[in-house]
Short mmCIF file of C-alpha atoms and ligand atoms in Angstrom, two decimals:
data_model
loop_
_atom_site.label_atom_id
_atom_site.label_comp_id
_atom_site.label_asym_id
_atom_site.label_seq_id
_atom_site.Cartn_x
_atom_site.Cartn_y
_atom_site.Cartn_z
CA MET E 1 0.63 11.27 -26.02
CA HIS E 2 -0.26 11.57 -29.85
CA SER E 3 -3.32 9.50 -31.39
CA TYR E 4 -4.36 9.53 -34.47
CA LEU E 5 -7.27 8.33 -36.10
CA THR E 6 -7.70 8.17 -40.14
CA THR E 7 -10.41 6.73 -41.67
CA LEU E 8 -9.04 5.82 -45.48
CA LYS E 9 -12.23 4.79 -47.69
CA PRO E 10 -11.22 3.51 -49.97
CA PHE E 11 -8.81 2.18 -47.96
CA GLY E 12 -5.39 3.99 -48.65
CA ASP E 13 -2.50 2.05 -50.01
CA GLU E 14 0.18 1.08 -48.03
CA GLU E 15 2.69 3.81 -49.01
CA GLU E 16 0.54 6.57 -48.56
CA THR E 17 -0.33 5.53 -45.00
CA GLN E 18 3.66 5.01 -44.00
CA SER E 19 4.45 8.07 -45.13
CA ARG E 20 1.74 9.94 -43.27
CA THR E 21 3.25 8.28 -40.13
CA ILE E 22 7.02 8.70 -41.21
CA LEU E 23 6.12 12.55 -40.80
CA TRP E 24 5.27 12.68 -37.48
CA GLY E 25 8.99 11.86 -36.55
CA ILE E 26 10.38 10.46 -33.97
CA LYS E 27 12.09 13.35 -31.07
CA SER E 28 12.19 10.68 -27.90
CA PRO E 29 12.04 7.18 -27.23
CA SER E 30 8.63 6.37 -28.12
CA THR E 31 5.79 3.25 -28.71
CA LEU E 32 3.72 3.05 -32.15
CA THR E 33 0.90 1.28 -31.56
CA ALA E 34 -0.96 0.30 -34.51
CA THR E 35 -4.44 -0.53 -34.55
CA LEU E 36 -7.26 -2.09 -37.30
CA LEU E 37 -10.71 -1.03 -36.56
CA THR E 38 -13.57 -1.45 -38.73
CA THR E 39 -16.60 0.24 -38.72
CA ASP E 40 -19.16 -2.53 -38.51
CA ASP E 41 -16.89 -4.74 -36.54
CA THR E 42 -16.42 -7.03 -39.29
CA ILE E 43 -13.20 -8.42 -38.17
CA GLU E 44 -11.82 -9.28 -35.23
CA ASN E 45 -9.51 -6.31 -33.86
CA SER E 46 -5.87 -6.47 -34.87
CA SER E 47 -3.21 -4.57 -32.90
CA LEU E 48 0.72 -4.30 -32.70
CA SER E 49 3.09 -2.30 -30.95
CA ALA E 50 6.60 -1.74 -31.27
CA ALA E 51 8.91 0.19 -29.12
CA VAL E 52 11.34 2.49 -31.00
CA HIS E 53 14.25 4.57 -29.67
CA SER E 54 15.62 6.11 -33.32
CA MET E 55 14.55 7.70 -36.35
CA GLY E 56 15.66 4.51 -38.14
CA GLU E 57 13.48 1.93 -35.49
CA TYR E 58 10.73 4.34 -36.01
CA LYS E 59 11.13 3.52 -39.80
CA GLN E 60 11.23 -0.05 -39.34
CA SER E 61 8.72 -0.47 -37.17
CA LEU E 62 6.05 0.97 -39.28
CA LYS E 63 6.44 -2.49 -41.19
CA MET E 64 4.33 -4.12 -38.66
CA VAL E 65 1.33 -1.46 -40.14
CA VAL E 66 2.09 -3.71 -43.49
CA PRO E 67 0.21 -7.29 -42.35
CA LEU E 68 -2.87 -4.83 -40.96
CA LEU E 69 -3.09 -3.24 -44.14
CA ARG E 70 -3.58 -6.03 -45.77
CA THR E 71 -6.23 -7.60 -44.25
CA ALA E 72 -7.70 -4.20 -44.34
CA SER E 73 -7.96 -3.92 -48.23
CA ARG E 74 -9.36 -7.65 -48.14
CA LEU E 75 -12.01 -6.59 -46.13
CA THR E 76 -12.77 -3.52 -47.94
CA THR E 77 -12.78 -5.16 -51.34
CA ALA E 78 -14.79 -8.21 -50.03
CA SER E 79 -17.80 -5.92 -48.64
CA ALA E 80 -18.91 -2.38 -49.92
CA SER E 81 -20.55 -2.39 -46.45
CA SER E 82 -17.23 -1.99 -44.34
CA SER E 83 -15.19 0.79 -43.81
CA ALA E 84 -12.01 0.78 -42.16
CA SER E 85 -10.09 3.04 -39.86
CA PHE E 86 -6.81 2.92 -39.06
CA LEU E 87 -5.38 4.38 -35.82
CA ILE E 88 -2.17 5.11 -35.12
CA ARG E 89 -0.79 6.17 -31.81
CA ARG E 90 2.97 7.19 -30.34
CA ASN E 91 2.76 7.22 -27.29
CA VAL E 92 6.27 9.72 -26.66
CA SER E 93 8.20 8.11 -23.03
CA THR E 94 9.78 10.50 -20.66
CA SER E 95 11.76 7.79 -18.90
CA GLY E 96 12.80 5.61 -21.68
CA GLY E 97 10.08 3.29 -23.55
CA GLY E 98 7.29 3.34 -21.94
CA GLY E 99 4.60 5.53 -22.46
CA ASN E 100 1.91 7.66 -20.58
CA ILE E 101 -1.44 6.35 -22.35
CA PRO E 102 -4.35 7.53 -20.75
CA HIS E 103 -6.39 4.69 -19.58
CA ILE E 104 -10.03 4.29 -18.32
CA PRO E 105 -10.23 3.10 -14.52
CA VAL E 106 -12.25 0.00 -14.24
CA ILE E 107 -15.01 -0.40 -11.74
CA ARG E 108 -16.42 -3.98 -10.84
CA THR E 109 -17.95 -3.87 -8.20
CA LEU E 110 -21.28 -1.88 -6.08
CA PRO E 111 -18.84 -0.47 -3.20
CA GLN E 112 -16.30 1.07 -5.99
CA LEU E 113 -19.02 2.34 -8.19
CA ARG E 114 -20.86 4.06 -5.04
CA ARG E 115 -18.02 5.60 -3.25
CA TRP E 116 -17.22 6.75 -7.05
CA ARG E 117 -20.94 8.42 -7.36
CA GLN E 118 -20.78 9.91 -4.16
CA GLU E 119 -17.38 11.98 -4.87
CA ALA E 120 -19.04 13.14 -8.09
CA ARG E 121 -22.03 14.26 -5.92
CA GLU E 122 -19.55 15.93 -3.20
CA ARG E 123 -17.89 17.41 -6.17
CA LYS E 124 -20.85 18.54 -7.81
CA LEU E 125 -19.94 16.74 -11.17
CA GLU E 126 -23.32 15.76 -13.50
CA VAL E 127 -23.00 11.98 -14.30
CA GLY E 128 -23.68 10.65 -17.82
CA VAL E 129 -24.18 6.78 -18.16
CA VAL E 130 -23.90 4.88 -21.80
CA PRO E 131 -25.22 1.38 -20.69
CA THR E 132 -23.83 -1.38 -23.18
CA MET E 133 -22.82 -4.56 -24.01
CA GLY E 134 -19.47 -4.10 -25.21
CA ALA E 135 -18.24 -4.89 -28.25
CA LEU E 136 -18.23 -1.10 -29.03
CA HIS E 137 -17.63 0.11 -32.47
CA GLU E 138 -18.40 3.88 -33.93
CA GLY E 139 -21.91 3.93 -32.63
CA HIS E 140 -21.07 3.44 -28.86
CA LEU E 141 -18.44 6.21 -29.30
CA ASN E 142 -20.86 8.59 -30.60
CA LEU E 143 -22.90 7.61 -27.36
CA VAL E 144 -19.97 8.22 -25.29
CA ARG E 145 -18.95 11.54 -27.01
CA ALA E 146 -22.82 12.63 -26.78
CA SER E 147 -21.93 12.06 -22.70
CA MET E 148 -18.47 13.18 -22.33
CA ALA E 149 -19.87 16.53 -24.18
CA GLY E 150 -22.77 16.90 -21.84
CA ASN E 151 -21.45 15.87 -18.50
CA PRO E 152 -17.89 16.48 -16.53
CA LEU E 153 -17.88 12.70 -15.87
CA THR E 154 -19.64 9.37 -17.86
CA VAL E 155 -19.90 5.89 -16.80
CA MET E 156 -19.88 3.52 -19.95
CA THR E 157 -21.16 0.57 -18.44
CA LEU E 158 -20.31 -2.83 -19.94
CA PHE E 159 -22.25 -5.92 -19.21
CA VAL E 160 -23.32 -8.66 -20.84
CA ASN E 161 -26.97 -9.16 -19.26
CA PRO E 162 -28.04 -12.79 -19.24
CA MET E 163 -31.93 -11.90 -18.36
CA GLN E 164 -32.13 -10.50 -22.36
CA PHE E 165 -31.21 -13.36 -23.97
CA ALA E 166 -33.67 -16.40 -24.20
CA PRO E 167 -32.21 -19.60 -23.74
CA THR E 168 -32.02 -20.40 -27.49
CA GLU E 169 -30.46 -17.10 -28.09
CA ASP E 170 -26.56 -16.22 -28.66
CA LEU E 171 -25.62 -15.49 -24.73
CA SER E 172 -22.68 -17.55 -25.15
CA SER E 173 -21.27 -16.49 -28.52
CA TYR E 174 -22.03 -12.40 -28.08
CA PRO E 175 -18.86 -11.22 -28.40
CA ARG E 176 -17.04 -10.32 -25.39
CA GLN E 177 -13.70 -8.16 -25.75
CA LEU E 178 -12.82 -5.94 -22.68
CA GLU E 179 -9.75 -4.97 -23.83
CA ARG E 180 -10.27 -3.81 -27.37
CA ASP E 181 -13.00 -1.95 -25.75
CA LEU E 182 -11.30 0.08 -23.00
CA SER E 183 -8.63 0.60 -26.04
CA LEU E 184 -11.22 2.22 -27.86
CA LEU E 185 -12.67 3.91 -24.98
CA SER E 186 -9.30 5.57 -24.49
CA THR E 187 -8.98 7.06 -28.25
CA LEU E 188 -11.47 9.60 -26.92
CA LEU E 189 -9.69 10.72 -24.04
CA THR E 190 -7.21 12.24 -26.63
CA THR E 191 -7.13 15.32 -28.95
CA PRO E 192 -6.72 13.76 -32.13
CA SER E 193 -4.32 16.79 -33.70
CA SER E 194 -2.95 17.61 -30.54
CA SER E 195 0.50 17.56 -30.12
CA SER E 196 0.38 17.96 -26.36
CA SER E 197 -0.45 15.61 -23.96
CA SER E 198 -4.30 14.55 -23.35
CA SER E 199 -5.85 16.62 -20.70
CA TYR E 200 -6.29 13.79 -18.29
CA SER E 201 -3.11 11.90 -17.06
CA SER E 202 -3.67 8.06 -16.22
CA PRO E 203 -3.86 8.36 -12.60
CA THR E 204 -1.88 4.97 -11.98
CA PRO E 205 2.15 4.78 -13.62
CA THR E 206 1.56 2.78 -16.93
CA ARG E 207 3.76 -0.03 -17.39
CA SER E 208 6.55 0.21 -20.03
CA LEU E 209 5.63 -1.50 -23.31
CA ARG E 210 8.40 -3.75 -24.37
CA GLY E 211 8.76 -4.36 -28.38
CA LEU E 212 7.02 -6.13 -30.83
CA GLY E 213 3.74 -7.88 -29.61
CA ILE E 214 -0.06 -8.26 -29.71
CA SER E 215 -2.00 -4.94 -28.01
CA GLU E 216 0.78 -4.81 -25.00
CA HIS E 217 -0.73 -1.45 -24.04
CA GLU E 218 -4.21 -3.12 -23.44
CA SER E 219 -3.20 -6.15 -21.11
CA PHE E 220 -0.85 -3.93 -18.84
CA ARG E 221 -2.96 -3.79 -16.12
CA PRO E 222 -4.92 -5.05 -14.31
CA PRO E 223 -8.82 -3.08 -14.03
CA THR E 224 -8.04 -0.45 -11.86
CA PRO E 225 -8.48 -0.75 -8.32
CA VAL E 226 -10.99 2.29 -7.73
CA ALA E 227 -8.56 4.37 -6.19
CA ASN E 228 -11.43 7.92 -6.33
CA ALA E 229 -8.38 8.86 -8.42
CA ALA E 230 -10.83 7.08 -11.17
CA VAL E 231 -13.37 10.57 -10.08
CA GLU E 232 -10.19 12.12 -12.30
CA SER E 233 -10.55 10.43 -15.12
CA PRO E 234 -14.14 12.03 -17.31
CA LEU E 235 -14.75 8.03 -18.37
CA VAL E 236 -14.87 5.43 -16.41
CA VAL E 237 -16.30 2.09 -16.85
CA PHE E 238 -18.30 -0.10 -15.09
CA ALA E 239 -18.22 -4.15 -16.04
CA PRO E 240 -19.86 -5.58 -13.09
CA SER E 241 -20.08 -9.54 -12.90
CA PRO E 242 -23.41 -11.12 -13.22
CA GLU E 243 -23.17 -11.96 -8.99
CA VAL E 244 -23.03 -7.95 -8.35
CA MET E 245 -26.33 -7.36 -11.38
CA TYR E 246 -28.37 -10.21 -9.45
CA PRO E 247 -27.74 -10.69 -6.24
CA LEU E 248 -29.63 -13.34 -5.25
CA LYS E 249 -28.39 -15.38 -8.34
CA GLY E 250 -29.86 -18.53 -9.07
CA GLU E 251 -31.81 -18.82 -12.81
CA LEU E 252 -31.29 -15.46 -15.06
CA GLN E 253 -32.32 -16.99 -18.33
CA ASP E 254 -35.29 -19.57 -17.82
CA LEU E 255 -37.78 -16.51 -16.58
CA GLY E 256 -40.03 -19.47 -15.77
CA ARG E 257 -37.76 -20.63 -12.96
CA HIS E 258 -36.28 -17.00 -12.14
CA LYS E 259 -36.39 -16.05 -8.59
CA GLY E 260 -36.49 -12.18 -7.69
CA VAL E 261 -37.61 -8.88 -8.88
CA ARG E 262 -38.44 -8.00 -12.39
CA VAL E 263 -39.27 -5.27 -14.07
CA ASP E 264 -42.12 -5.78 -17.05
CA VAL E 265 -43.01 -3.23 -19.48
CA LYS E 266 -46.78 -4.58 -20.13
CA GLY E 267 -48.27 -3.56 -23.36
CA TRP E 268 -44.75 -1.30 -25.07
CA GLY E 269 -42.91 -4.05 -23.82
CA GLU E 270 -45.01 -6.85 -25.87
CA VAL E 271 -45.12 -5.38 -29.26
CA MET E 272 -42.29 -5.49 -32.73
CA GLU E 273 -39.46 -6.61 -30.50
CA GLY E 274 -41.39 -7.89 -27.48
CA SER E 275 -43.37 -9.90 -29.72
CA SER E 276 -40.37 -11.68 -31.72
CA ARG E 277 -37.92 -11.91 -28.49
CA PRO E 278 -40.56 -12.07 -25.48
CA GLN E 279 -37.87 -12.23 -22.84
CA PHE E 280 -36.09 -9.43 -24.47
CA PHE E 281 -37.70 -6.36 -22.77
CA LYS E 282 -38.06 -8.00 -19.39
CA GLY E 283 -34.31 -8.75 -19.42
CA VAL E 284 -33.39 -4.66 -20.62
CA ALA E 285 -36.20 -3.21 -18.03
CA THR E 286 -35.05 -5.38 -15.45
CA VAL E 287 -30.88 -4.39 -16.32
CA CYS E 288 -31.53 -0.91 -16.95
CA THR E 289 -33.39 0.00 -13.74
CA LYS E 290 -30.47 -1.59 -11.51
CA LEU E 291 -28.10 0.34 -13.72
CA PHE E 292 -29.90 3.60 -13.15
CA ASN E 293 -29.95 2.96 -9.49
CA ALA E 294 -26.26 1.97 -9.54
CA VAL E 295 -24.83 4.70 -11.24
CA GLU E 296 -27.39 7.32 -10.35
CA PRO E 297 -26.68 8.77 -13.70
CA ASP E 298 -28.13 12.37 -14.59
CA HIS E 299 -28.71 11.80 -17.96
CA ALA E 300 -28.46 8.63 -20.04
CA TYR E 301 -28.11 7.95 -23.67
CA PHE E 302 -29.42 5.16 -25.98
CA GLY E 303 -28.87 4.53 -29.45
CA GLN E 304 -31.71 5.22 -31.85
CA LYS E 305 -30.89 1.79 -33.52
CA ASP E 306 -33.10 0.33 -30.90
CA ILE E 307 -35.55 2.73 -31.00
CA GLN E 308 -38.70 0.82 -29.13
CA GLN E 309 -35.51 0.02 -26.38
CA ALA E 310 -35.20 3.57 -26.11
CA LEU E 311 -38.79 4.44 -25.94
CA LEU E 312 -39.52 2.24 -23.75
CA LEU E 313 -36.88 3.03 -20.94
CA LYS E 314 -38.29 6.79 -20.86
CA ILE E 315 -41.97 5.32 -20.46
CA LEU E 316 -40.00 3.14 -17.29
CA VAL E 317 -38.31 5.90 -15.87
CA GLN E 318 -41.65 7.94 -16.02
CA ASP E 319 -43.70 5.14 -14.80
CA LEU E 320 -40.93 3.86 -11.40
CA LEU E 321 -41.24 7.81 -10.78
CA LEU E 322 -37.29 7.45 -10.70
CA SER E 323 -35.46 10.70 -11.08
CA HIS E 324 -31.62 9.70 -12.26
CA PRO E 325 -32.24 9.85 -14.73
CA THR E 326 -35.72 11.43 -15.42
CA SER E 327 -37.21 11.09 -18.64
CA SER E 328 -36.62 14.02 -20.27
CA ASN E 329 -32.82 13.38 -18.99
CA LEU E 330 -32.82 10.16 -21.13
CA HIS E 331 -31.54 11.12 -24.41
CA ILE E 332 -31.42 9.21 -27.78
CA LEU E 333 -29.24 9.70 -30.39
CA PRO E 334 -29.33 9.09 -33.76
CA THR E 335 -27.98 5.48 -35.42
CA THR E 336 -24.36 5.10 -36.88
CA ARG E 337 -24.11 3.61 -39.94
CA ALA E 338 -21.79 2.22 -42.38
CA SER E 339 -21.52 4.11 -46.10
CA SER E 340 -23.82 1.22 -47.42
CA GLY E 341 -26.61 2.09 -45.06
CA LEU E 342 -25.96 -1.11 -42.85
CA ALA E 343 -26.44 0.16 -39.19
CA LEU E 344 -23.55 -0.61 -37.04
CA SER E 345 -24.36 -3.00 -34.47
CA SER E 346 -22.29 -5.73 -32.65
CA ARG E 347 -23.95 -8.96 -33.98
CA ASN E 348 -22.92 -7.40 -37.46
CA ALA E 349 -19.31 -9.27 -36.55
CA TYR E 350 -21.55 -12.48 -37.20
CA LEU E 351 -21.93 -11.83 -40.85
CA SER E 352 -20.21 -13.57 -43.51
CA PRO E 353 -18.11 -11.36 -46.57
CA PRO E 354 -21.81 -12.77 -48.60
CA GLU E 355 -24.00 -11.98 -45.50
CA LEU E 356 -22.66 -8.21 -45.78
CA VAL E 357 -23.80 -7.42 -49.12
CA VAL E 358 -27.12 -8.32 -48.08
CA ALA E 359 -27.23 -6.93 -44.79
CA PRO E 360 -28.07 -3.56 -45.85
CA VAL E 361 -31.28 -4.37 -47.74
CA LEU E 362 -32.94 -3.32 -44.27
CA HIS E 363 -31.97 0.27 -44.72
CA ARG E 364 -32.78 0.59 -48.29
CA ALA E 365 -36.62 -1.66 -47.33
CA LEU E 366 -37.27 1.12 -44.63
CA SER E 367 -35.94 3.99 -46.72
CA SER E 368 -38.19 3.25 -49.43
CA ALA E 369 -41.10 3.62 -47.18
CA VAL E 370 -39.84 7.05 -45.87
CA ASP E 371 -39.33 7.88 -49.23
CA LEU E 372 -43.06 6.86 -50.32
CA TYR E 373 -44.28 8.91 -47.10
CA THR E 374 -41.89 11.55 -48.61
CA THR E 375 -43.31 12.02 -51.54
CA SER E 376 -46.85 11.84 -51.11
CA ALA E 377 -46.56 13.87 -48.17
CA SER E 378 -48.72 16.78 -49.72
CA PRO E 379 -51.99 14.68 -51.36
CA VAL E 380 -54.09 16.93 -53.57
CA ASP E 381 -56.70 15.02 -51.07
CA GLU E 382 -56.90 12.96 -48.17
CA GLU E 383 -58.02 10.27 -50.74
CA ASP E 384 -54.78 10.33 -52.31
CA GLY E 385 -53.11 10.03 -48.87
CA ILE E 386 -51.04 7.18 -48.46
CA THR E 387 -51.58 4.17 -45.54
CA GLY E 388 -49.50 2.98 -43.12
CA GLU E 389 -50.50 -0.82 -45.41
CA ASP E 390 -48.69 1.24 -48.19
CA LEU E 391 -45.39 1.52 -46.18
CA ILE E 392 -45.08 -1.54 -44.97
CA SER E 393 -45.81 -3.27 -48.44
CA ILE E 394 -43.74 -1.20 -50.30
CA ALA E 395 -40.84 -1.79 -47.58
CA THR E 396 -41.73 -5.76 -47.50
CA ARG E 397 -41.32 -5.69 -51.28
CA THR E 398 -37.91 -3.93 -51.57
CA ILE E 399 -37.26 -7.65 -49.41
CA LEU E 400 -38.65 -9.96 -51.11
CA ASP E 401 -37.50 -8.39 -54.67
CA GLU E 402 -33.67 -9.01 -52.50
CA GLN E 403 -34.72 -12.79 -52.07
CA GLN E 404 -35.96 -12.85 -55.75
CA ARG E 405 -32.09 -11.85 -56.69
CA LEU E 406 -30.20 -14.31 -54.30
CA LEU E 407 -31.77 -16.74 -56.13
CA SER E 408 -29.13 -16.59 -58.84
CA ALA E 409 -26.81 -14.01 -57.19
CA PRO E 410 -23.34 -15.33 -57.47
CA GLU E 411 -21.50 -15.50 -54.15
CA ALA E 412 -19.99 -12.25 -53.79
CA GLU E 413 -22.64 -10.60 -54.67
CA GLY E 414 -24.76 -12.39 -52.16
CA GLY E 415 -26.19 -15.71 -53.66
CA GLY E 416 -26.65 -18.33 -51.25
CA VAL E 417 -27.33 -16.43 -48.33
CA GLU E 418 -30.23 -16.77 -46.57
CA LEU E 419 -32.78 -13.51 -46.03
CA ARG E 420 -35.97 -14.03 -43.66
CA LEU E 421 -38.43 -10.85 -43.14
CA ASP E 422 -39.23 -11.09 -38.98
CA TYR E 423 -41.40 -7.90 -39.23
CA ILE E 424 -42.60 -4.73 -40.47
CA GLU E 425 -44.56 -2.35 -38.23
CA VAL E 426 -45.22 1.06 -38.86
CA PHE E 427 -45.66 2.79 -34.68
CA ASP E 428 -47.26 5.71 -32.68
CA LYS E 429 -43.80 6.88 -31.39
CA HIS E 430 -46.07 7.40 -28.37
CA THR E 431 -48.48 4.19 -27.89
CA PHE E 432 -46.17 1.80 -29.78
CA GLU E 433 -49.76 1.38 -31.25
CA PRO E 434 -49.67 0.35 -35.15
CA VAL E 435 -50.32 2.36 -37.57
CA ARG E 436 -53.19 1.30 -40.29
CA GLY E 437 -55.57 3.44 -42.68
CA LYS E 438 -54.30 7.10 -43.86
CA VAL E 439 -51.40 8.39 -42.54
CA GLU E 440 -52.60 11.61 -40.85
CA LYS E 441 -50.44 14.76 -41.26
CA GLY E 442 -48.04 15.80 -38.54
CA ARG E 443 -48.15 12.07 -36.68
CA GLU E 444 -44.95 11.02 -35.01
CA MET E 445 -44.10 7.71 -36.46
CA VAL E 446 -41.37 4.85 -36.55
CA ILE E 447 -41.29 2.66 -39.20
CA ALA E 448 -39.33 -0.45 -37.68
CA GLY E 449 -38.47 -3.89 -39.40
CA ALA E 450 -36.16 -6.94 -38.15
CA VAL E 451 -34.65 -9.66 -40.49
CA TRP E 452 -32.91 -12.62 -40.37
CA VAL E 453 -29.71 -13.06 -42.42
CA GLY E 454 -28.52 -16.27 -41.85
CA THR E 455 -28.45 -16.97 -38.38
CA THR E 456 -27.97 -12.90 -37.76
CA ARG E 457 -30.62 -11.39 -36.40
CA LEU E 458 -30.19 -7.81 -37.98
CA ILE E 459 -32.91 -4.93 -36.88
CA ASP E 460 -33.65 -1.00 -38.17
CA ASN E 461 -35.68 1.51 -38.13
CA LEU E 462 -36.59 5.54 -39.76
CA LEU E 463 -38.61 8.28 -37.67
CA ILE E 464 -41.29 9.94 -39.78
CA GLY E 465 -42.61 13.14 -38.93
CA TRP E 466 -40.19 13.54 -35.76
CA GLU E 467 -36.43 13.72 -34.82
CA VAL E 468 -34.16 12.27 -31.92
CA ASN E 469 -32.35 14.92 -30.57
N1 ATP H 1 -25.05 2.17 -34.67
C1 ATP H 1 -25.92 2.29 -33.86
N2 ATP H 1 -25.83 3.75 -33.55
C2 ATP H 1 -26.04 4.50 -32.82
N3 ATP H 1 -26.30 3.70 -31.28
C3 ATP H 1 -26.30 2.47 -31.73
C4 ATP H 1 -25.91 1.97 -32.65
N4 ATP H 1 -25.24 0.39 -32.50
C5 ATP H 1 -25.94 0.41 -30.64
N5 ATP H 1 -26.23 1.57 -30.26
C6 ATP H 1 -26.53 1.69 -28.86
O1 ATP H 1 -25.04 1.79 -28.18
C7 ATP H 1 -26.15 1.25 -27.27
C8 ATP H 1 -25.86 -0.27 -26.28
O2 ATP H 1 -25.81 -1.22 -27.47
P1 ATP H 1 -25.21 -2.38 -27.43
O3 ATP H 1 -24.16 -2.61 -26.83
O4 ATP H 1 -26.72 -4.00 -27.56
O5 ATP H 1 -24.90 -2.29 -28.84
P2 ATP H 1 -25.30 -3.72 -30.74
O6 ATP H 1 -24.61 -3.18 -31.28
O7 ATP H 1 -26.92 -2.80 -30.60
O8 ATP H 1 -25.36 -4.82 -29.74
P3 ATP H 1 -26.11 -5.89 -30.72
O9 ATP H 1 -25.70 -6.18 -32.10
O10 ATP H 1 -26.22 -6.75 -29.76
O11 ATP H 1 -27.72 -5.47 -31.14
C9 ATP H 1 -27.94 0.94 -27.06
O12 ATP H 1 -28.07 2.46 -26.86
C10 ATP H 1 -28.08 0.85 -28.43
O13 ATP H 1 -29.30 0.96 -29.25
C1 PAF H 2 -29.47 -1.26 -22.66
C2 PAF H 2 -28.63 -2.37 -22.65
C3 PAF H 2 -27.14 -1.93 -22.50
C4 PAF H 2 -29.08 -3.46 -21.78
O1 PAF H 2 -28.48 -4.53 -21.53
C5 PAF H 2 -28.51 -3.42 -24.31
O2 PAF H 2 -30.15 -3.89 -24.04
C6 PAF H 2 -27.86 -2.47 -25.21
O3 PAF H 2 -26.76 -2.95 -25.15
O4 PAF H 2 -29.04 -2.22 -25.77
N1 BAL H 3 -28.86 -3.67 -29.02
C1 BAL H 3 -30.03 -4.30 -28.00
C2 BAL H 3 -28.93 -6.30 -27.36
C3 BAL H 3 -29.59 -7.18 -27.70
O1 BAL H 3 -30.15 -7.41 -28.63
O2 BAL H 3 -29.84 -8.10 -26.64
#
């Protein structure tokens, strides 16, 4: 199988993309699949497939790319924060029309997962876990890449956890797109420029892909019954139902009525994100403890974008004496951003084009604080040193200035968008205590914030005095 991921920014014109794909030529019956992805998930996935048997048909089939290109150029003109990727796959068939697309085994139940884990253990294969709620983007893929680089086996967990959503929050509208997620993940099983097939081949025969149609390759299989052949795949997905994760069933969102076990990291879980979303870390800590117990990962991978979550989980595994993973095997990977600075996030999909223009302000605000810290890092004397309050103040000013600008901006530049600050805080990496007064040299801190852009709540952070590994 051949898989190509081309990032075009600004998006290339149709001619350029067509000629590039035509150059690959065609030697045997193939299936061409074109998928438009965006770095910040501002549009729904678009994917089309065509079976091709000759060079003529191959060129013809490239026409299907045109509507996707139009969407892409509309999108990139509408929003400076978006860059588009175009994934074109040519699956060469060995038996006339079908393709050997590497696919991701999907594990649904605990017994399946336990069997898979046991086999990994017997084969002495280390396991990395990447917990997510799906609606994947490059930030998630980077976590998977890190796990795959460090472990022969990776489990991406994909579960929209009801317990971390308050009853007033967006549980029902949270994007759920398993087929698209699996399709994206399958690109990680291929070598972009390799002319040979993937190092991993599907353990089950794939169905033929027929004709033009939406993503036939994505919906072509039911979730794989986990033959332990799944251990042959370096990447599997664990996508449990709420009943698997919460076997006592009952109330999961209204915590006043919830019965059963809950994990609560008091103190660390009650400030900043925990103060704005009092239920959030109770749900995260509970579900992650369950996921760690279920997968028993040697290593776990989380994103810096949710820095308080990642640091709190390190504390959780230490305090609960967990061994899989240990605190030092819980890795935090840097935030993946759009070119505008906006942190990639599944919830960016909620943003309208004008809101997408405004959203990068949070990163600009936090950057202004880090710039202030950096430029005043070597004060002539202690009196010149900056304070935690200075950092918060300059970041807050950036948000307030943006609010002012929006009052008279045209719609294309964000006019009409409601921007509201939730909080900006500078806190100690270890204690989560707010940093106030003079900032001591060498102190490891985080400046983090949350804003509402319309009805979407966005978070971001930057590190001061330390880096994630
Ligand atoms: N831009 C990013 N860069 C690096 N890691 C990220 C990024 N976005 C999310 N992650 C990480 O991916 C993991 C799963 O996150 P999740 O599925 O909630 O996605 P999300 O984009 O953060 O969604 P949401 O918009 O709901 O916050 C978490 O560890 C999270 O920190
Ligand atoms: C860690 C997590 C998967 C728990 O549901 C979620 O909070 C997330 O995606 O960041
Ligand atoms: N990325 C954190 C998941 C949440 O906001 O619910």
